[in-house]
Amino acid sequence: MKQRLLGGLGSAMLLFGSVACGDGGDNGDGLTIGFVQVGAESAWRTANSESVKDAAADDDRIAELKFVDGQQKQEKQLKGVRNLITQGVDAIVVAPIVETGWTDVLQEAQDNDIPVILADRGIEKEDSDLYVTRLGSDFVREGEKAGEWVLDEFADANGLNLLQLEGSVGSAPANDRAEGFFNVLDGEGFDYQLVDSQSGDFQAEDGKAVMETFLQKYDADEIDLLYAHNDEMGLGAIQAMEEAGVAPGDDIQVIIVDGSQAGFQAGVEGKLNYIVECNPAFGPQLMDVVTDVVNGEEMDKFTAVEEGVFSEDDFADEVDNRAF
Ligand code: GYE
């Protein structure tokens, strides 16, 4: 149960780009927080934005959430953070598009005594003194889970030929999902060849375009597996395979990460083989974290959201349970 510290908040101002919260009373009683989001590149992202906005709106401890859409451009995120600093918000939550380039702006927040919390994606280790805590997924673990399935599924294969569709270049989930995956394969001395690996920027169209190029460059008969760092790219690639007369999930097996309803549906249709879940619905947990941080509570540097894995036997049972 959520602790209700403050009651009677309110007559909230509705500003463009803001979710004003509270149910009557003085707006000054609750926290004003900024949330600098990545963009709207995937179903995961849309679900994540909704979860955070809804949680803020339902939470009496939060007076206002100022939402900044980074539109997948770091400059927009940097500008957003600086605006929030100028506005003197109580805390700034950032979902950093990429891991690098945060030192100066986070230093500015610190100089202004505004705590920064990372949501979802992480940043470079060197900057870890510049934020209080990160709430999000363990992306390395997600990659490991995908790798563990490969060890199992292709235990008898002689030399697996693999394609990888990477997420946005320089982003924590792209870096870490690759790292975890290859650590597991290499750690076991698994016999594979990474035939090619390109970024599809976590988006369906890019994933499709990259897969089209792969299918022009390589003989589909020689490829065993596609590892896509998210649903959208995997679904785009599946479409490219179908258009090229290649059977996804069969001629080329497919792993995706996220687990949207559309991803599960493709699984039900036999077009993909393994789903590593990434959970976007951490809004309520984020409100607890923000409140604790502002109250000066001792925090762990990282809190992982819970996530599972799903294989062919699970797809049909699970498809209707998906929240995004
Ligand atoms: O997997 C992808 C989204 O950062 C975990 O970003 C997130 C990733 C997610 O675009 O679909």
mmCIF file of N, CA, C and O in Angstrom, residues 4-12 20-31 56-64:
data_model
loop_
_atom_site.group_PDB
_atom_site.id
_atom_site.type_symbol
_atom_site.label_atom_id
_atom_site.label_comp_id
_atom_site.label_asym_id
_atom_site.label_seq_id
_atom_site.Cartn_x
_atom_site.Cartn_y
_atom_site.Cartn_z
ATOM 1 N N ARG A 4 0.171 7.535 2.223
ATOM 2 C CA ARG A 4 -0.383 8.847 1.844
ATOM 3 C C ARG A 4 0.119 9.882 2.829
ATOM 4 O O ARG A 4 -0.342 9.928 3.973
ATOM 5 N N LEU A 5 1.050 10.674 2.433
ATOM 6 C CA LEU A 5 1.616 11.648 3.361
ATOM 7 C C LEU A 5 0.780 12.909 3.432
ATOM 8 O O LEU A 5 0.689 13.554 4.451
ATOM 9 N N LEU A 6 0.201 13.256 2.309
ATOM 10 C CA LEU A 6 -0.497 14.537 2.241
ATOM 11 C C LEU A 6 -1.897 14.342 1.692
ATOM 12 O O LEU A 6 -2.098 13.589 0.767
ATOM 13 N N GLY A 7 -2.814 15.031 2.286
ATOM 14 C CA GLY A 7 -4.170 14.966 1.749
ATOM 15 C C GLY A 7 -4.587 16.341 1.263
ATOM 16 O O GLY A 7 -3.854 17.310 1.421
ATOM 17 N N GLY A 8 -5.759 16.415 0.696
ATOM 18 C CA GLY A 8 -6.351 17.698 0.330
ATOM 19 C C GLY A 8 -5.477 18.589 -0.520
ATOM 20 O O GLY A 8 -5.243 19.754 -0.206
ATOM 21 N N LEU A 9 -4.959 18.051 -1.585
ATOM 22 C CA LEU A 9 -4.160 18.872 -2.482
ATOM 23 C C LEU A 9 -5.055 19.513 -3.507
ATOM 24 O O LEU A 9 -6.159 19.087 -3.734
ATOM 25 N N GLY A 10 -4.473 20.515 -4.129
ATOM 26 C CA GLY A 10 -5.283 20.835 -5.169
ATOM 27 C C GLY A 10 -5.514 21.885 -6.119
ATOM 28 O O GLY A 10 -4.651 22.062 -6.813
ATOM 29 N N SER A 11 -6.599 22.486 -6.284
ATOM 30 C CA SER A 11 -7.021 23.215 -7.475
ATOM 31 C C SER A 11 -5.866 23.336 -8.451
ATOM 32 O O SER A 11 -5.271 24.383 -8.640
ATOM 33 N N ALA A 12 -5.582 22.202 -9.023
ATOM 34 C CA ALA A 12 -4.356 22.061 -9.803
ATOM 35 C C ALA A 12 -4.418 22.813 -11.113
ATOM 36 O O ALA A 12 -5.420 22.818 -11.796
ATOM 37 N N ALA A 20 -1.376 17.774 -13.997
ATOM 38 C CA ALA A 20 -1.552 18.358 -12.678
ATOM 39 C C ALA A 20 -2.355 17.399 -11.822
ATOM 40 O O ALA A 20 -3.275 16.753 -12.300
ATOM 41 N N CYS A 21 -1.972 17.287 -10.583
ATOM 42 C CA CYS A 21 -2.574 16.269 -9.734
ATOM 43 C C CYS A 21 -3.180 16.899 -8.487
ATOM 44 O O CYS A 21 -3.000 18.062 -8.219
ATOM 45 N N GLY A 22 -3.837 16.080 -7.721
ATOM 46 C CA GLY A 22 -4.399 16.562 -6.477
ATOM 47 C C GLY A 22 -5.897 16.732 -6.596
ATOM 48 O O GLY A 22 -6.442 16.748 -7.692
ATOM 49 N N ASP A 23 -6.552 16.861 -5.450
ATOM 50 C CA ASP A 23 -8.005 16.860 -5.490
ATOM 51 C C ASP A 23 -8.604 17.951 -4.605
ATOM 52 O O ASP A 23 -9.545 17.736 -3.889
ATOM 53 N N GLY A 24 -8.018 19.114 -4.676
ATOM 54 C CA GLY A 24 -8.573 20.217 -3.883
ATOM 55 C C GLY A 24 -7.560 20.658 -2.845
ATOM 56 O O GLY A 24 -6.819 19.850 -2.307
ATOM 57 N N GLY A 25 -7.458 21.958 -2.573
ATOM 58 C CA GLY A 25 -6.478 22.421 -1.585
ATOM 59 C C GLY A 25 -5.354 23.184 -2.253
ATOM 60 O O GLY A 25 -5.512 23.691 -3.356
ATOM 61 N N ASP A 26 -4.237 23.214 -1.588
ATOM 62 C CA ASP A 26 -3.136 24.038 -2.076
ATOM 63 C C ASP A 26 -2.111 23.204 -2.822
ATOM 64 O O ASP A 26 -1.553 22.251 -2.296
ATOM 65 N N ASN A 27 -1.856 23.635 -4.035
ATOM 66 C CA ASN A 27 -0.910 22.936 -4.896
ATOM 67 C C ASN A 27 0.482 22.826 -4.274
ATOM 68 O O ASN A 27 1.219 21.889 -4.525
ATOM 69 N N GLY A 28 0.826 23.822 -3.460
ATOM 70 C CA GLY A 28 2.146 23.870 -2.862
ATOM 71 C C GLY A 28 2.412 22.729 -1.888
ATOM 72 O O GLY A 28 3.551 22.501 -1.506
ATOM 73 N N ASP A 29 1.388 21.986 -1.495
ATOM 74 C CA ASP A 29 1.563 20.929 -0.505
ATOM 75 C C ASP A 29 2.259 19.693 -1.052
ATOM 76 O O ASP A 29 2.859 18.935 -0.303
ATOM 77 N N GLY A 30 2.112 19.476 -2.328
ATOM 78 C CA GLY A 30 2.715 18.262 -2.894
ATOM 79 C C GLY A 30 3.975 18.597 -3.666
ATOM 80 O O GLY A 30 4.365 19.758 -3.778
ATOM 81 N N LEU A 31 4.619 17.573 -4.180
ATOM 82 C CA LEU A 31 5.857 17.770 -4.920
ATOM 83 C C LEU A 31 5.574 18.126 -6.372
ATOM 84 O O LEU A 31 4.642 17.606 -6.983
ATOM 85 N N ALA A 56 1.362 9.591 -11.223
ATOM 86 C CA ALA A 56 1.497 10.937 -10.651
ATOM 87 C C ALA A 56 0.123 11.535 -10.382
ATOM 88 O O ALA A 56 -0.120 12.142 -9.331
ATOM 89 N N ALA A 57 -0.787 11.342 -11.335
ATOM 90 C CA ALA A 57 -2.125 11.922 -11.191
ATOM 91 C C ALA A 57 -2.886 11.302 -10.021
ATOM 92 O O ALA A 57 -3.695 11.968 -9.374
ATOM 93 N N ASP A 58 -2.612 10.038 -9.747
ATOM 94 C CA ASP A 58 -3.341 9.337 -8.674
ATOM 95 C C ASP A 58 -2.695 9.491 -7.308
ATOM 96 O O ASP A 58 -3.187 8.945 -6.335
ATOM 97 N N ASP A 59 -1.570 10.157 -7.255
ATOM 98 C CA ASP A 59 -0.785 10.151 -6.029
ATOM 99 C C ASP A 59 -0.878 11.498 -5.322
ATOM 100 O O ASP A 59 -0.439 12.518 -5.855
ATOM 101 N N ASP A 60 -1.434 11.493 -4.140
ATOM 102 C CA ASP A 60 -1.636 12.751 -3.398
ATOM 103 C C ASP A 60 -0.329 13.426 -3.004
ATOM 104 O O ASP A 60 -0.335 14.595 -2.634
ATOM 105 N N ARG A 61 0.739 12.680 -3.020
ATOM 106 C CA ARG A 61 2.027 13.291 -2.628
ATOM 107 C C ARG A 61 2.601 14.143 -3.753
ATOM 108 O O ARG A 61 3.536 14.898 -3.561
ATOM 109 N N ILE A 62 2.060 13.968 -4.963
ATOM 110 C CA ILE A 62 2.579 14.682 -6.130
ATOM 111 C C ILE A 62 1.590 15.769 -6.533
ATOM 112 O O ILE A 62 0.441 15.471 -6.868
ATOM 113 N N ALA A 63 2.043 17.009 -6.517
ATOM 114 C CA ALA A 63 1.163 18.110 -6.923
ATOM 115 C C ALA A 63 1.128 18.233 -8.437
ATOM 116 O O ALA A 63 0.089 18.471 -9.041
ATOM 117 N N GLU A 64 2.308 18.059 -9.050
ATOM 118 C CA GLU A 64 2.355 18.257 -10.497
ATOM 119 C C GLU A 64 3.513 17.483 -11.114
ATOM 120 O O GLU A 64 4.609 17.428 -10.551
#
